[in-house]
Every structure is written in structure tokens, then in C-alpha cells.
Amino acid sequence: MLIKTFEGVDMNDALKKVKKELGGDAVILSSRKASDVSGGGRDGVVVTAGLPQIDPPWAHHLPGGPDESPDGLRLSEMDALREMIDRMEREWGPGASQTLRDLIARVGAVSDGGAAPLSPPFNPEEEAEKVLVEGGFSEQDRQEILEGFRLLSYQPVEWTPSQVRSLLQFLVSQKIDVTGSLFAAEGRPGRPKVVLFVGPTGVGKTTTVAKIGAGLVARHKKRVGLLNLDTYRIGAVEQLRIYGDLMGVPVEVANTASRLSGAIGRLSENDVILVDSAGRSDGGGEELLPFLSVLSSGQEYDLSVVLVVSAGQKARDLERTATAYQKIRPEALVVTKIDETGALGSLYGLLAHGRLPVSYVTTGQKVPEDIEVAHGGRLAEWMIEGWSRDGSGVRA
Ligand SMILES: Nc1nc2c(ncn2[C@@H]2O[C@H](COP(=O)(O)OP(=O)(O)OP(=O)(O)O)[C@@H](O)[C@H]2O)c(=O)[nH]1
Ligand SMILES: [Mg+2]
């Protein structure tokens, strides 16, 4: 901690000097009356203040160590704020970062001895906590987000509830990784892109396969084949066949690994092969391992495994699912049923710490409309503000 002593003609005067030199997160350690301030023989106060030398977590990722800037904010912190602004503009479009820009401008004004009030009109941290509780964020996730919030909201500016929400959205969006469309890159001719969808029972795997397949056929003019490994549930094969017929694409079924080579071989003329699998209540996709070894042997297919989870699952169940399916190495997530829950904060733990980017989100039962390419800013907005259908997402 950096400790310094300041003199003033009164408490207000001394505190202004503290703020000017140490910035808004200075801590007042002691104060006393003095009879000879600055050797001028006048009555006044002497204040001892300290500045905790806490670097924001992201400062460690920035080039150069922490340093002091003339306005009392550590340079690394200013750099971090600037980097945040840049990322915010990239993520949400021009103008999106106005809240942070205003904040930085006002921080400067306060440090310069400006007339901003010392105590904000309401407690932004309390408001942030309330928003996160309402959003269904777990205690642990709330603590993590509030830590970042504190670093950016400590300045005595007049926060409004909407600024609090903007900052929370921003902090949450920084933790969410997305893949963009899984089919954006042109595949190598003769080497189809194969995507295997895995996940617990009833999360929406088959429906997601149908939505993605229909979009690829109708809008992206891709040749698509569907493959079903789902032979456990009565009606499962039929469900995919109906979708395949509606789209006018071939559907194959393989219920054993030995039959897979033949089935997928018959689909290999397509650009994309979407593979549906059976949800098993007992599993983490262990039964799929023999299929996977067929799909990944040789260089014939460009294979991705995608884990499908439902936004309606509890945070702990989502983590349990992600851990169980680790053995089949999913590369990305699809989050379904966004429309079914009012509190999407339970997704935060998995999205922030599960180390899997999100590829698509689905927002209803309609095939093919209710799916979009995942976007970190939109997911964060839904987690803080709640989901509402606005039709402005990027279609799959
Ligand atoms: N509200 C809502 N319902 C969805 C969504 N996606 C799928 N569903 C519904 O969820 C139910 C199960 O969907 P399926 O696609 O059959 O789920 P699955 O994962 O293939 O199920 P299993 O094959 O039994 O493991 C169906 O009624 C779907 O219409 C979604 O985004 N929102
Ligand atoms: Mg299914």
C-alpha cells in the first residue's frame, strides 16, 4: 500500500487533495486537527491516506507494468479501460462504449478537483448485486463479476441503473467465447465437414440438427446429409427422417460403429454431414467413442463434436454435463431453449469457465427459424436484461 499525508484548511480541502493525488480508491487511514498547516500558522487538518496496490486482473496481460499517470489512475488501469472500450466498440458496434467513455472523462474531472459529488446518489454495487441475483447468477459467479465491477465503478460519479446494467453486460460479455458459424469456411473438396451433436436427453439435439440443416440447404445452398446414431429411442430415426424428407436431403442410420463407415460413405458426396446422436440419461457420451474413432480415423472428414446443453439446466447440472462429456472432446457448445427461462445467469459458469466457445443458440421450437449464430454481446445482454425475441441475430 502507498501511504501519504495531506494537509488542508479543512476536511473537504484535504480530501480533495487525496483524491487528486491518489484517485478515487484511496483509503483514509487517519485524520487529526493541526494548528500549523503547511507552516503557515493556520488551523487545519492532516489526513493520512493509503492506496492499495491492487492491479486489475487484466493488467497482468498488458504490456508494461503498472505506472502512475498524472491524474492518479494507474496507467495500466487506463490502458485496460481503453482496451475495454475498443473491445466494446468491436463487439457491440460504434457508440456502444459511451458509458465507459463518460466514466473516464468524469474520473478525469474529479481528479482535477472538479465539483462531482463525493457520494453517489445510489449504491451501484448494491444495484449490480440485485441485477445479478434476479438474473439467476450463482453466489460464486456474482462475486467474480462484482470484483470486476468494483474496479470500474469505484469513482464517485453519479451512476444510473442503466449504466450499472451496461457495465455488467460488458463484464459478462468479456467472458464468453463464440465460434461464429461452424460452416463459414469452405471445406476441402471431397472432404465433407462432419458435425456430431451430443448431449443429454431431450435438450434439443435433433431439432438443432434440423434447424442448421435447413438453413444450410435453403440459404447457403450447401449439399447436406443427415446421419442418425440415435437408435435407443423409439421414433428417433423417424423424427430425423421426417426432417430429412422436408429438406429433401438423404438420411442414413448407423446403430453400430461397424455400420458407420458404410452409412457415412453413402453421404460423402455432400458438403456437410450433420450427425445426430442419442441422449443417454446415464452418460457422458461414452457409447459414442467407437463411432468417434471411425469418424476421426484417416483424413476423410473434417470432424467437429458439439455439445448441446439446455439453458433450462441448473448451473451445477450444466457443469456436470460438460465434465461428463469431456471424454469425447467437444469443441463447442450449442445452448438451446433460451426462450424457456427468465434467468439465464445460470449459464455464466459454463460459458465463462467451461473453456468451450458457443456456436449457436436456439430460441424456440420452430424449425428452421429459432436458431442464431451465438454472439457474446447478445448472450450477455440476455443474461442481464432477460431474453426477448427481437429477430436481429445472425441466422444459422
Ligand atoms: N422452447 C424450446 N423448445 C425446444 C428448443 N429446441 C428444442 N426444443 C424442444 O425440445 C423437445 C426435445 O427436442 P429434441 O430435438 O427431440 O431433443 P433431443 O436432444 O434430440 O432428445 P433425445 O433425442 O431424446 O435425446 C422438442 O419438443 C423440441 O421442440 C428451443 O430452443 N426452445
Ligand atoms: Mg434426438
Tab-separated table of C-alpha atoms and ligand atoms in Angstrom, residues 200-207 211 230 233 239 279 336-337 339-340 362-365, ligand 1:
chain	number	residue	atom	x	y	z
A	200	PRO	CA	-28.226	-35.126	-22.525
A	201	THR	CA	-31.691	-36.427	-23.391
A	202	GLY	CA	-34.249	-34.008	-24.675
A	203	VAL	CA	-32.058	-30.899	-24.830
A	204	GLY	CA	-32.896	-30.337	-28.497
A	205	LYS	CA	-30.162	-32.127	-30.489
A	206	THR	CA	-32.406	-33.434	-33.260
A	207	THR	CA	-34.278	-30.148	-33.555
A	211	LYS	CA	-32.617	-26.129	-37.945
A	230	ASP	CA	-29.805	-42.405	-32.255
A	233	ARG	CA	-35.331	-44.106	-28.530
A	239	GLN	CA	-38.015	-37.882	-36.379
A	279	GLY	CA	-29.178	-38.652	-25.433
A	336	THR	CA	-30.886	-24.432	-26.549
A	337	LYS	CA	-34.184	-23.291	-25.046
A	339	ASP	CA	-36.700	-18.828	-24.658
A	340	GLU	CA	-37.764	-21.098	-21.824
A	362	THR	CA	-31.749	-21.749	-30.091
A	363	THR	CA	-34.747	-19.746	-29.072
A	364	GLY	CA	-37.856	-21.828	-29.705
A	365	GLN	CA	-39.348	-24.926	-31.288
B	1	LIG	N1	-38.805	-23.947	-26.277
B	1	LIG	C1	-37.891	-24.594	-26.967
B	1	LIG	N2	-38.039	-25.903	-27.200
B	1	LIG	C2	-37.085	-26.535	-27.915
B	1	LIG	C3	-35.931	-25.867	-28.396
B	1	LIG	N3	-35.164	-26.784	-29.039
B	1	LIG	C4	-35.825	-27.951	-28.972
B	1	LIG	N4	-36.980	-27.815	-28.295
B	1	LIG	C5	-37.992	-28.832	-27.985
B	1	LIG	O1	-37.435	-29.769	-27.081
B	1	LIG	C6	-38.010	-31.056	-27.278
B	1	LIG	C7	-36.910	-32.105	-27.451
B	1	LIG	O2	-36.213	-31.809	-28.628
B	1	LIG	P1	-35.346	-32.911	-29.414
B	1	LIG	O3	-34.697	-32.216	-30.541
B	1	LIG	O4	-36.169	-34.095	-29.714
B	1	LIG	O5	-34.302	-33.261	-28.278
B	1	LIG	P2	-33.119	-34.337	-28.349
B	1	LIG	O6	-31.951	-33.767	-27.639
B	1	LIG	O7	-32.918	-34.768	-29.747
B	1	LIG	O8	-33.768	-35.500	-27.491
B	1	LIG	P3	-33.264	-37.031	-27.418
B	1	LIG	O9	-33.005	-37.472	-28.811
B	1	LIG	O10	-34.428	-37.749	-26.788
B	1	LIG	O11	-32.071	-37.061	-26.549
B	1	LIG	C8	-38.900	-30.922	-28.512
B	1	LIG	O12	-40.217	-30.742	-28.098
B	1	LIG	C9	-38.395	-29.654	-29.193
B	1	LIG	O13	-39.382	-28.996	-29.963
B	1	LIG	C10	-35.789	-24.474	-28.105
B	1	LIG	O14	-34.816	-23.791	-28.443
B	1	LIG	N5	-36.791	-23.892	-27.377
